Short mmCIF file of C-alpha atoms in Angstrom, two decimals:
data_model
loop_
_atom_site.label_atom_id
_atom_site.label_comp_id
_atom_site.label_asym_id
_atom_site.label_seq_id
_atom_site.Cartn_x
_atom_site.Cartn_y
_atom_site.Cartn_z
CA MET Y 1 42.95 5.69 13.76
CA LYS Y 2 39.55 4.14 13.13
CA LYS Y 3 36.57 5.49 14.95
CA SER Y 4 35.99 2.26 16.92
CA ALA Y 5 39.65 2.09 18.06
CA PHE Y 6 39.54 5.72 19.13
CA LEU Y 7 36.38 5.15 21.17
CA ASP Y 8 37.85 2.01 22.79
CA SER Y 9 40.97 3.96 23.78
CA LEU Y 10 38.86 6.79 25.16
CA TYR Y 11 36.70 4.37 27.18
CA THR Y 12 39.83 2.65 28.57
CA VAL Y 13 41.46 5.92 29.69
CA ALA Y 14 38.20 7.13 31.27
CA VAL Y 15 37.62 3.90 33.22
CA LEU Y 16 41.24 3.69 34.43
CA ALA Y 17 41.26 7.35 35.49
CA ALA Y 18 38.00 6.90 37.39
CA ALA Y 19 39.30 3.71 39.09
CA MET Y 20 42.54 5.35 40.23
CA LEU Y 21 40.68 8.42 41.47
CA LEU Y 22 38.25 6.29 43.48
CA ALA Y 23 41.15 4.18 44.82
CA GLU Y 24 42.89 7.32 46.03
CA LEU Y 25 39.67 8.53 47.66
CA LEU Y 26 39.23 5.17 49.40
CA ALA Y 27 42.79 5.40 50.70
CA PHE Y 28 42.12 8.92 51.93
CA TRP Y 29 39.03 7.69 53.79
CA GLY Y 30 41.08 4.95 55.41
CA ALA Y 31 39.67 1.98 53.49
CA ALA Y 32 41.59 -1.27 53.44
CA ALA Y 33 43.93 -2.15 50.58
CA GLU Y 34 41.61 -5.00 49.55
CA SER Y 35 38.96 -2.41 48.56
CA ALA Y 36 41.35 -0.85 46.04
CA ALA Y 37 42.19 -4.30 44.67
CA VAL Y 38 38.51 -5.05 44.12
CA LEU Y 39 38.04 -1.65 42.49
CA TYR Y 40 40.92 -2.24 40.05
CA MET Y 41 39.53 -5.71 39.28
CA LEU Y 42 36.15 -4.15 38.48
CA ALA Y 43 37.83 -1.56 36.22
CA VAL Y 44 39.60 -4.31 34.24
CA ILE Y 45 36.36 -6.25 33.85
CA ILE Y 46 34.50 -3.13 32.62
CA VAL Y 47 37.22 -2.28 30.09
CA SER Y 48 37.29 -5.87 28.79
CA ARG Y 49 33.51 -5.83 28.46
CA ILE Y 50 33.04 -2.55 26.60
CA THR Y 51 36.04 -2.76 24.24
CA ALA Y 52 36.80 -5.08 21.34
CA GLY Y 53 39.45 -7.80 21.65
CA TYR Y 54 41.94 -8.57 24.43
CA VAL Y 55 44.41 -5.71 23.94
CA TYR Y 56 42.58 -3.05 25.92
CA GLY Y 57 41.83 -5.50 28.76
CA ALA Y 58 45.50 -6.50 29.01
CA ILE Y 59 46.63 -2.85 28.94
CA SER Y 60 44.13 -1.91 31.64
CA ALA Y 61 45.30 -4.90 33.75
CA GLY Y 62 48.90 -3.69 33.51
CA PHE Y 63 48.03 -0.10 34.41
CA CYS Y 64 45.81 -1.22 37.29
CA ALA Y 65 48.58 -3.46 38.66
CA LEU Y 66 51.05 -0.56 38.47
CA GLY Y 67 48.52 1.77 40.07
CA TYR Y 68 47.91 -0.71 42.88
CA ASP Y 69 51.66 -1.05 43.50
CA PHE Y 70 52.23 2.71 43.29
CA LEU Y 71 49.23 3.96 45.29
CA VAL Y 72 48.38 1.13 47.69
CA CYS Y 73 51.43 -1.05 48.41
CA GLU Y 74 54.32 0.07 50.56
CA PRO Y 75 56.15 2.22 49.89
CA ARG Y 76 53.22 4.40 48.73
CA MET Y 77 53.88 6.73 45.83
CA GLY Y 78 56.61 4.43 44.68
CA PHE Y 79 57.16 1.08 42.92
CA GLY Y 80 58.21 -1.83 45.07
CA PHE Y 81 57.46 -4.66 42.60
CA THR Y 82 56.93 -7.09 45.43
CA ALA Y 83 55.39 -10.53 45.12
CA GLU Y 84 51.98 -8.96 45.83
CA PHE Y 85 52.35 -6.85 42.67
CA PHE Y 86 52.85 -9.87 40.47
CA ILE Y 87 49.95 -11.73 42.10
CA VAL Y 88 47.65 -8.75 41.48
CA LEU Y 89 48.93 -8.44 37.91
CA ALA Y 90 48.28 -12.14 37.21
CA ALA Y 91 44.79 -11.93 38.71
CA LEU Y 92 43.94 -8.83 36.70
CA LEU Y 93 45.25 -10.35 33.46
CA LEU Y 94 43.24 -13.51 34.10
CA ALA Y 95 40.11 -11.46 34.74
CA ALA Y 96 40.73 -9.47 31.56
CA GLY Y 97 41.23 -12.64 29.54
CA ILE Y 98 38.14 -14.39 30.86
CA THR Y 99 35.96 -11.31 30.46
CA GLY Y 100 37.33 -10.64 26.96
CA ALA Y 101 36.67 -14.24 25.89
CA LEU Y 102 33.11 -14.17 27.20
CA THR Y 103 32.50 -10.77 25.63
CA GLY Y 104 33.89 -11.93 22.28
CA ARG Y 105 31.72 -15.03 22.36
CA LEU Y 106 28.60 -13.00 23.17
CA ARG Y 107 29.35 -10.55 20.38
CA THR Y 108 29.95 -13.37 17.92
CA GLN Y 109 26.70 -15.03 18.91
CA ALA Y 110 24.85 -11.70 18.62
CA ARG Y 111 26.35 -11.11 15.17
CA LEU Y 112 25.50 -14.61 13.99
CA SER Y 113 22.00 -14.27 15.39
CA ALA Y 114 21.51 -10.97 13.56
CA GLU Y 115 22.86 -12.50 10.36
CA ARG Y 116 20.57 -15.52 10.68
CA GLU Y 117 17.60 -13.25 11.32
CA HIS Y 118 18.50 -11.12 8.30
CA ARG Y 119 18.95 -14.24 6.16
CA ALA Y 120 15.65 -15.70 7.36
CA ASN Y 121 13.83 -12.45 6.56
CA LEU Y 122 15.55 -12.29 3.19
CA LEU Y 123 14.71 -15.89 2.33
CA PHE Y 124 11.10 -15.37 3.43
CA GLU Y 125 10.91 -12.29 1.21
CA ILE Y 126 12.43 -14.22 -1.69
CA ASN Y 127 10.02 -17.11 -1.19
CA GLN Y 128 7.00 -14.79 -1.11
CA LYS Y 129 8.07 -12.87 -4.22
CA LEU Y 130 8.88 -16.04 -6.14
CA LEU Y 131 5.51 -17.61 -5.38
CA ALA Y 132 3.74 -14.33 -6.22
CA SER Y 133 5.49 -13.98 -9.60
CA GLY Y 134 3.09 -14.27 -12.48
CA ASP Y 135 5.07 -16.32 -14.99
CA ARG Y 136 8.24 -18.28 -15.60
CA ASP Y 137 10.29 -15.41 -17.00
CA ALA Y 138 9.37 -13.17 -14.05
CA ILE Y 139 10.59 -15.86 -11.62
CA LEU Y 140 13.92 -16.22 -13.44
CA ARG Y 141 14.46 -12.46 -13.67
CA LEU Y 142 13.79 -12.18 -9.94
CA THR Y 143 16.26 -15.03 -9.34
CA CYS Y 144 18.98 -13.25 -11.28
CA ALA Y 145 18.28 -9.97 -9.48
CA TYR Y 146 18.75 -11.64 -6.08
CA LEU Y 147 21.94 -13.36 -7.21
CA VAL Y 148 23.44 -10.03 -8.27
CA GLU Y 149 22.16 -8.20 -5.18
CA GLN Y 150 23.29 -10.72 -2.55
CA LEU Y 151 26.50 -12.06 -4.14
CA HIS Y 152 27.61 -8.75 -5.68
CA ARG Y 153 28.67 -10.61 -8.80
CA PRO Y 154 27.41 -10.58 -12.40
CA ALA Y 155 24.96 -13.44 -13.04
CA ALA Y 156 22.81 -14.88 -15.80
CA VAL Y 157 19.90 -17.30 -16.03
CA TYR Y 158 19.09 -19.48 -19.05
CA SER Y 159 15.48 -20.66 -19.11
CA ALA Y 160 16.15 -22.94 -22.10
CA PRO Y 161 19.21 -24.22 -23.97
CA PRO Y 162 21.05 -21.48 -25.89
CA GLY Y 163 19.67 -21.21 -29.40
CA ALA Y 164 16.16 -22.25 -28.40
CA ALA Y 165 13.35 -19.84 -29.18
CA ALA Y 166 12.33 -19.67 -25.51
CA ALA Y 167 15.83 -18.97 -24.16
CA VAL Y 168 15.92 -15.98 -21.84
CA ILE Y 169 19.27 -14.62 -20.68
CA VAL Y 170 19.27 -12.06 -17.90
CA SER Y 171 22.53 -10.35 -17.02
CA PRO Y 172 23.38 -7.15 -15.15
CA ASP Y 173 24.52 -4.00 -16.86
CA GLY Y 174 28.15 -3.15 -16.40
CA GLU Y 175 31.35 -2.58 -18.32
CA GLY Y 176 33.13 -5.73 -19.36
CA TYR Y 177 30.22 -8.09 -18.65
CA ALA Y 178 27.64 -7.18 -21.30
CA GLY Y 179 28.66 -9.96 -23.70
CA LEU Y 180 30.28 -12.40 -21.28
CA PHE Y 181 27.35 -14.81 -21.13
CA ASP Y 182 26.86 -14.64 -24.90
CA LEU Y 183 30.28 -16.07 -25.70
CA SER Y 184 30.20 -19.29 -27.72
CA GLU Y 185 32.22 -21.28 -25.16
CA GLU Y 186 29.85 -20.22 -22.37
CA LYS Y 187 26.79 -21.20 -24.39
CA ALA Y 188 28.36 -24.57 -25.21
CA LEU Y 189 28.88 -25.27 -21.52
CA VAL Y 190 25.31 -24.26 -20.68
CA LEU Y 191 24.00 -26.45 -23.49
CA SER Y 192 25.90 -29.44 -22.08
CA LEU Y 193 24.29 -28.83 -18.67
CA PHE Y 194 20.83 -28.93 -20.23
CA GLU Y 195 21.69 -32.16 -22.02
CA GLU Y 196 23.49 -34.07 -19.23
CA LYS Y 197 21.32 -36.73 -17.60
CA GLU Y 198 23.29 -37.51 -14.44
CA ASP Y 199 22.46 -35.77 -11.19
CA LYS Y 200 25.12 -33.08 -11.47
CA PHE Y 201 24.49 -29.78 -9.73
CA PHE Y 202 27.60 -27.75 -10.56
CA SER Y 203 29.79 -27.70 -13.63
CA ASP Y 204 33.52 -27.09 -13.63
CA MET Y 205 34.50 -23.45 -13.67
CA SER Y 206 34.49 -22.13 -17.22
CA GLU Y 207 37.60 -20.61 -18.73
CA ASN Y 208 36.13 -17.17 -18.05
CA GLY Y 209 35.55 -17.94 -14.38
CA VAL Y 210 31.78 -18.47 -14.57
CA PHE Y 211 30.32 -20.95 -12.10
CA TYR Y 212 27.14 -22.69 -13.36
CA ARG Y 213 24.43 -24.59 -11.57
CA ARG Y 214 21.27 -26.27 -12.77
CA ILE Y 215 17.85 -25.44 -11.36
CA HIS Y 216 15.79 -28.57 -11.65
CA SER Y 217 13.14 -30.73 -10.09
CA LYS Y 218 12.72 -34.48 -10.22
CA ARG Y 219 10.71 -33.96 -13.37
CA SER Y 220 13.10 -31.98 -15.56
CA ILE Y 221 15.87 -29.39 -15.82
CA MET Y 222 14.13 -26.03 -15.52
CA ALA Y 223 16.98 -23.56 -15.95
CA VAL Y 224 20.72 -23.02 -15.65
CA ALA Y 225 22.19 -20.13 -13.68
CA GLY Y 226 25.72 -18.79 -13.97
CA VAL Y 227 27.65 -16.58 -11.52
CA LEU Y 228 30.94 -14.89 -12.37
CA CYS Y 229 33.57 -15.92 -9.79
CA ALA Y 230 36.75 -14.89 -11.59
CA ASP Y 231 37.86 -12.50 -8.85
CA ALA Y 232 37.22 -14.84 -5.89
CA PRO Y 233 35.47 -18.17 -5.34
CA MET Y 234 32.16 -18.21 -3.53
CA THR Y 235 32.26 -18.73 0.23
CA ASP Y 236 30.40 -21.48 2.06
CA GLU Y 237 27.85 -18.92 3.19
CA GLU Y 238 27.28 -17.77 -0.40
CA LEU Y 239 26.95 -21.36 -1.59
CA SER Y 240 24.42 -21.98 1.18
CA PHE Y 241 22.40 -19.00 -0.01
CA VAL Y 242 22.55 -20.26 -3.59
CA ASP Y 243 21.39 -23.72 -2.44
CA PHE Y 244 18.33 -22.34 -0.71
CA LEU Y 245 17.54 -19.82 -3.45
CA PHE Y 246 17.64 -22.39 -6.23
CA GLY Y 247 15.55 -24.78 -4.15
CA GLN Y 248 12.88 -22.11 -3.76
CA VAL Y 249 13.13 -21.20 -7.44
CA ALA Y 250 12.60 -24.83 -8.44
CA LEU Y 251 9.57 -24.99 -6.13
CA ALA Y 252 8.15 -21.73 -7.54
CA LEU Y 253 8.66 -22.94 -11.11
CA GLU Y 254 6.98 -26.24 -10.27
CA VAL Y 255 4.02 -24.44 -8.67
CA GLN Y 256 3.78 -22.13 -11.70
CA HIS Y 257 3.85 -25.12 -14.05
CA ILE Y 258 1.11 -26.89 -12.10
CA ALA Y 259 -0.99 -23.71 -12.02
CA GLU Y 260 -0.57 -23.30 -15.77
CA MET Y 261 -1.60 -26.91 -16.37
CA GLN Y 262 -4.66 -26.43 -14.15
CA ARG Y 263 -5.56 -23.24 -16.01
CA ARG Y 264 -5.29 -25.01 -19.36
CA THR Y 265 -7.34 -27.89 -18.03
CA MET Y 266 -10.04 -25.50 -16.79
CA VAL Y 267 -10.08 -23.64 -20.12
CA GLU Y 268 -10.33 -26.89 -22.04
CA SER Y 269 -13.05 -28.12 -19.69
CA ALA Y 270 -14.99 -24.88 -20.19
CA ARG Y 271 -14.64 -25.23 -23.94
CA GLU Y 272 -15.86 -28.82 -23.80
CA LYS Y 273 -18.86 -27.72 -21.74
CA MET Y 274 -19.61 -24.99 -24.25
CA ARG Y 275 -19.36 -27.45 -27.13
CA GLY Y 276 -21.74 -29.78 -25.28
CA THR Y 277 -24.17 -26.92 -24.71
CA LEU Y 278 -23.93 -25.95 -28.36
CA LEU Y 279 -24.58 -29.50 -29.55
CA HIS Y 280 -27.50 -29.78 -27.14
CA ALA Y 281 -28.97 -26.55 -28.49
CA ILE Y 282 -28.57 -27.25 -32.18
CA SER Y 283 -29.97 -30.79 -31.83
CA HIS Y 284 -33.35 -29.09 -31.42
CA ASP Y 285 -32.90 -25.95 -33.52
CA LEU Y 286 -31.54 -27.72 -36.59
CA ARG Y 287 -34.37 -30.22 -36.49
CA THR Y 288 -37.08 -27.57 -36.34
CA PRO Y 289 -36.39 -25.69 -39.64
CA LEU Y 290 -35.55 -28.93 -41.43
CA THR Y 291 -38.88 -30.41 -40.36
CA GLY Y 292 -40.67 -27.30 -41.65
CA ILE Y 293 -38.84 -27.42 -44.98
CA LEU Y 294 -39.52 -31.15 -45.36
CA GLY Y 295 -43.22 -30.77 -44.52
CA ALA Y 296 -43.83 -27.82 -46.87
CA SER Y 297 -41.91 -29.37 -49.78
CA THR Y 298 -43.69 -32.72 -49.31
CA ALA Y 299 -47.09 -31.00 -49.38
CA ILE Y 300 -46.24 -29.19 -52.61
CA LEU Y 301 -45.00 -32.37 -54.28
CA ASP Y 302 -47.79 -34.67 -53.09
CA GLN Y 303 -50.69 -32.26 -53.54
CA LYS Y 304 -50.51 -31.39 -57.25
CA GLU Y 305 -53.73 -29.33 -57.33
CA LEU Y 306 -53.00 -26.98 -54.44
CA PRO Y 307 -54.23 -23.42 -54.85
CA ILE Y 308 -51.57 -21.00 -55.98
CA GLN Y 309 -51.93 -18.99 -52.77
CA THR Y 310 -51.25 -22.11 -50.67
CA VAL Y 311 -48.20 -22.94 -52.80
CA ARG Y 312 -46.92 -19.39 -52.31
CA GLU Y 313 -47.41 -19.66 -48.54
CA LEU Y 314 -45.65 -23.02 -48.38
CA SER Y 315 -42.81 -21.69 -50.57
CA ALA Y 316 -42.47 -18.63 -48.32
CA ASP Y 317 -42.36 -20.96 -45.32
CA ILE Y 318 -39.57 -22.97 -47.00
CA ARG Y 319 -37.68 -19.75 -47.71
CA ASP Y 320 -38.06 -18.48 -44.12
CA ASN Y 321 -36.95 -21.79 -42.67
CA ALA Y 322 -33.98 -21.93 -45.04
CA GLN Y 323 -32.94 -18.39 -44.06
CA TRP Y 324 -33.36 -19.32 -40.43
CA LEU Y 325 -31.21 -22.42 -40.97
CA ILE Y 326 -28.49 -20.42 -42.75
CA ARG Y 327 -28.46 -17.84 -39.94
CA LEU Y 328 -28.28 -20.60 -37.33
CA VAL Y 329 -25.35 -22.31 -39.05
CA GLU Y 330 -23.51 -18.99 -39.39
CA ASN Y 331 -24.00 -18.28 -35.69
CA ILE Y 332 -22.82 -21.75 -34.75
CA LEU Y 333 -19.68 -21.28 -36.82
CA THR Y 334 -19.09 -17.86 -35.27
CA VAL Y 335 -19.49 -19.17 -31.73
CA THR Y 336 -17.17 -22.07 -32.54
CA ARG Y 337 -14.60 -19.58 -33.88
CA ILE Y 338 -14.79 -17.60 -30.63
CA SER Y 339 -14.07 -20.77 -28.65
CA ARG Y 340 -11.21 -21.79 -30.91
CA GLU Y 341 -9.49 -18.37 -31.12
CA ASP Y 342 -9.27 -17.57 -27.42
CA MET Y 343 -12.47 -15.55 -27.13
CA LYS Y 344 -11.61 -12.97 -29.82
CA VAL Y 345 -14.21 -11.41 -32.11
CA ALA Y 346 -13.95 -9.00 -35.01
CA LYS Y 347 -15.69 -5.82 -33.85
CA ALA Y 348 -16.87 -2.89 -35.94
CA PRO Y 349 -18.77 0.30 -35.01
CA GLU Y 350 -22.49 -0.53 -34.98
CA ALA Y 351 -25.55 1.56 -34.13
CA ALA Y 352 -26.84 -0.15 -30.98
CA GLU Y 353 -30.42 1.04 -31.73
CA GLU Y 354 -30.41 -0.82 -35.04
CA VAL Y 355 -29.19 -4.04 -33.45
CA VAL Y 356 -31.95 -3.81 -30.81
CA SER Y 357 -34.60 -3.08 -33.44
CA GLN Y 358 -33.44 -5.99 -35.58
CA ALA Y 359 -33.61 -8.43 -32.66
CA ILE Y 360 -37.10 -7.23 -31.65
CA ALA Y 361 -38.33 -7.53 -35.24
CA ILE Y 362 -37.09 -11.13 -35.52
CA VAL Y 363 -38.70 -12.14 -32.23
CA ARG Y 364 -41.99 -10.47 -33.15
CA ARG Y 365 -42.11 -12.43 -36.41
CA ARG Y 366 -41.61 -15.65 -34.50
CA TYR Y 367 -43.99 -14.80 -31.65
CA LEU Y 368 -46.91 -12.87 -33.09
CA THR Y 369 -48.50 -12.24 -29.67
CA ALA Y 370 -45.28 -10.99 -28.04
CA ASN Y 371 -45.71 -7.58 -26.38
CA ILE Y 372 -42.25 -6.03 -26.64
CA GLN Y 373 -41.53 -2.39 -25.94
CA ALA Y 374 -38.18 -0.71 -26.60
CA HIS Y 375 -36.73 2.29 -24.76
CA ILE Y 376 -34.06 3.87 -26.96
CA PRO Y 377 -32.00 6.98 -26.06
CA HIS Y 378 -32.32 10.08 -28.24
CA GLU Y 379 -28.59 10.25 -28.94
CA LEU Y 380 -27.03 7.84 -31.41
CA LEU Y 381 -25.07 5.17 -29.54
CA ILE Y 382 -22.22 3.66 -31.57
CA VAL Y 383 -20.76 0.52 -30.00
CA PRO Y 384 -17.80 -1.58 -31.25
CA MET Y 385 -19.32 -5.05 -31.60
CA ASP Y 386 -20.04 -8.00 -33.83
CA GLY Y 387 -23.60 -6.96 -34.65
CA THR Y 388 -24.77 -10.46 -35.60
CA LEU Y 389 -23.58 -12.03 -32.36
CA ILE Y 390 -25.01 -9.30 -30.11
CA CYS Y 391 -28.29 -9.49 -32.03
CA GLN Y 392 -28.43 -13.21 -31.31
CA VAL Y 393 -27.73 -12.57 -27.62
CA LEU Y 394 -30.72 -10.18 -27.54
CA ILE Y 395 -32.88 -12.67 -29.46
CA ASN Y 396 -32.06 -15.42 -27.02
CA LEU Y 397 -32.84 -13.22 -24.00
CA LEU Y 398 -36.08 -12.00 -25.57
CA GLU Y 399 -37.22 -15.53 -26.44
CA ASN Y 400 -36.50 -16.67 -22.89
CA ALA Y 401 -38.52 -13.71 -21.62
CA VAL Y 402 -41.44 -14.60 -23.94
CA LYS Y 403 -41.36 -18.22 -22.83
CA ASN Y 404 -41.31 -17.36 -19.12
CA SER Y 405 -44.07 -14.73 -19.33
CA GLU Y 406 -47.79 -15.11 -19.79
CA GLU Y 407 -49.10 -14.38 -23.26
CA GLY Y 408 -49.41 -10.66 -23.86
CA ARG Y 409 -47.42 -9.58 -20.80
CA LEU Y 410 -45.09 -6.63 -21.38
CA ILE Y 411 -41.42 -7.30 -22.15
CA GLU Y 412 -39.15 -4.26 -22.08
CA VAL Y 413 -35.84 -3.68 -23.81
CA ARG Y 414 -33.84 -0.69 -22.55
CA LEU Y 415 -30.71 0.74 -24.11
CA LYS Y 416 -28.67 3.53 -22.50
CA LYS Y 417 -25.17 4.79 -22.01
CA GLN Y 418 -23.60 3.84 -18.67
CA GLY Y 419 -20.22 5.38 -17.99
CA ASP Y 420 -17.82 4.11 -20.65
CA GLY Y 421 -20.22 1.40 -21.81
CA ALA Y 422 -23.54 0.71 -23.47
CA ARG Y 423 -26.08 -1.04 -21.23
CA PHE Y 424 -28.72 -3.44 -22.58
CA ASP Y 425 -31.63 -4.56 -20.33
CA VAL Y 426 -34.20 -7.24 -21.18
CA ALA Y 427 -36.93 -7.30 -18.50
CA ASP Y 428 -40.08 -9.41 -18.28
CA ASN Y 429 -43.05 -9.64 -15.93
CA GLY Y 430 -43.03 -13.41 -15.62
CA ARG Y 431 -42.47 -15.80 -12.74
CA GLY Y 432 -38.84 -14.82 -12.20
CA LEU Y 433 -35.84 -17.04 -11.57
CA SER Y 434 -35.63 -19.69 -8.88
CA ALA Y 435 -32.96 -19.39 -6.20
CA ARG Y 436 -31.28 -22.60 -7.40
CA PHE Y 437 -31.16 -21.31 -10.96
CA LEU Y 438 -29.64 -17.99 -9.89
CA GLU Y 439 -26.62 -19.83 -8.45
CA THR Y 440 -25.79 -21.44 -11.83
CA LEU Y 441 -27.36 -18.84 -14.09
CA PHE Y 442 -24.73 -18.85 -16.83
CA SER Y 443 -23.40 -22.35 -16.22
CA PRO Y 444 -23.77 -24.82 -19.09
CA ASP Y 445 -24.67 -27.47 -16.51
CA SER Y 446 -27.94 -25.76 -15.55
CA ALA Y 447 -30.86 -28.09 -16.07
CA GLU Y 448 -33.33 -25.21 -16.28
CA GLU Y 449 -31.23 -23.58 -18.98
CA ALA Y 450 -31.44 -26.78 -21.01
CA LEU Y 451 -35.22 -26.70 -20.67
CA ILE Y 452 -35.31 -23.07 -21.81
CA MET Y 453 -33.23 -23.87 -24.86
CA ASP Y 454 -35.30 -26.90 -25.81
CA ALA Y 455 -38.58 -25.11 -25.36
CA SER Y 456 -37.66 -21.96 -27.31
CA ARG Y 457 -37.73 -21.91 -31.08
CA GLY Y 458 -34.60 -19.73 -31.19
CA VAL Y 459 -30.95 -19.86 -32.16
CA GLY Y 460 -30.24 -22.15 -29.21
CA ILE Y 461 -27.03 -20.50 -28.06
CA GLY Y 462 -28.03 -20.67 -24.36
CA LEU Y 463 -27.27 -18.36 -21.50
CA SER Y 464 -23.77 -19.77 -21.02
CA ILE Y 465 -22.83 -18.94 -24.60
CA CYS Y 466 -24.50 -15.54 -24.25
CA LYS Y 467 -21.96 -14.96 -21.51
CA THR Y 468 -19.19 -16.25 -23.80
CA ILE Y 469 -20.12 -13.77 -26.53
CA VAL Y 470 -20.47 -10.82 -24.16
CA THR Y 471 -17.19 -11.67 -22.44
CA ALA Y 472 -15.48 -11.94 -25.83
CA HIS Y 473 -16.57 -8.33 -26.42
CA GLY Y 474 -14.95 -7.29 -23.12
CA GLY Y 475 -18.33 -6.85 -21.44
CA GLU Y 476 -20.24 -8.26 -18.50
CA ILE Y 477 -23.64 -9.94 -18.21
CA ARG Y 478 -25.81 -10.71 -15.21
CA GLY Y 479 -29.36 -11.73 -14.38
CA GLN Y 480 -31.57 -11.12 -11.38
CA ASN Y 481 -35.16 -10.98 -10.20
CA ARG Y 482 -37.07 -7.70 -10.23
CA GLU Y 483 -38.73 -6.36 -7.09
CA GLU Y 484 -41.98 -5.80 -8.99
CA GLY Y 485 -41.89 -9.37 -10.34
CA GLY Y 486 -40.24 -11.09 -13.25
CA ALA Y 487 -36.56 -11.15 -14.19
CA VAL Y 488 -34.14 -8.83 -15.91
CA PHE Y 489 -30.98 -9.69 -17.82
CA THR Y 490 -28.39 -6.95 -18.22
CA PHE Y 491 -25.19 -6.82 -20.21
CA VAL Y 492 -22.79 -3.93 -20.74
CA LEU Y 493 -20.45 -3.53 -23.72
CA PRO Y 494 -17.46 -1.14 -23.65
CA LEU Y 495 -17.52 1.88 -25.95
CA GLY Y 496 -13.74 1.75 -26.64
CA ASN Y 497 -12.35 1.70 -30.16
CA ASP Y 498 -10.33 -1.50 -29.75
CA HIS Y 499 -11.52 -3.11 -32.92
CA GLY Y 500 -10.61 -6.64 -33.45
CA LYS Y 501 -9.91 -7.35 -29.82
#
């Protein structure tokens, strides 16, 4: 006997025994027969309420009617089976039936309510996880996992037609099902679902008992899911779950597609801004060395009797400007490569002290009155970097510091190890940065940045592209005002050995 049936029987016997005992006590105390009838009626109602189905209520009605006839009706302690007995029996059976029906309805409603609550919680959980999934494959794997978990059937999800490079098939582990969804006839059916144009949700059952449905939006077919139903067809409740699940999956895939398009648009917009900044910078910096080369060469050609020392100086100026031009073009090509190849640079171990010294030397040659002081640690600091690019970042920051400081004011360059990174600081004692400029410090739209780039005779890569280069190295850059006056730009490069990343 099942546990629930045993408990129902135990409850019935206990209630009937208690009712008969109380009825006998009432008779002993001289109570009227109607009191016993009410007591038996109450016992039948209690049994019908606390037990499952109508059986125990009907049994208790019969026993109560017999008890009433035996203990209450004349002759007492005997069965008379008078008309009163049958009236009591009919009333008790009616009470048992009504109470059992009401109890069954309440239990059914409670069960349905609990199931609806569970389904609502489950669907909310599914919706949250789908929307939180990072990519398309993660959404489809989660979809398949819920199909298997809730339907208790093997399932598969095709994200693209079978044979396509992007096709992803997810199926549960288990004997007999490992290769089911890889069969040629199954793949042919899935392929037809991807190709059909009419609004057809379900296919016919495949020969192997797999039930397929398309997951699609108004825009396109996103995926095809298959559920093995060879043992038994899906119930209406299971189909309802599948309907809602696939609707949420289609919504999640659509949201993911829109987010991906927005991300690509933002990346392309950022690249376009960087290209505009680069063109704006080189429009000045290319013109400057070319003007110097043209002027020096014209002087040599037009003035035939120039002193040899003057010719040497002009020739040296042509050489310096040509070297500057070559270096500028190389940097422009490098920065363009970073933009085109998803922010990747070829890094190699470099002595950070040498890169700092090289940048300071170049700036000092360009600005003879620049007062630059370097603070270098005693230990050798080897940093994975593209030395040329980081040197140009330092040159740009130093030239901005020179431009925004009074002539002869101290400019400090500090290098030190900070945790797992190498920290570079370029600090000046100038007028500092305006509050408006701080908000768009590394934005290519900054008007003040454009003025800095135009006014400085440098490589013209700008603060926004400084950030691009540092970020491509896996580092961070920031700028802020100093309490003692002036501004400081800081960037940190990781000391890891991930060359080429």
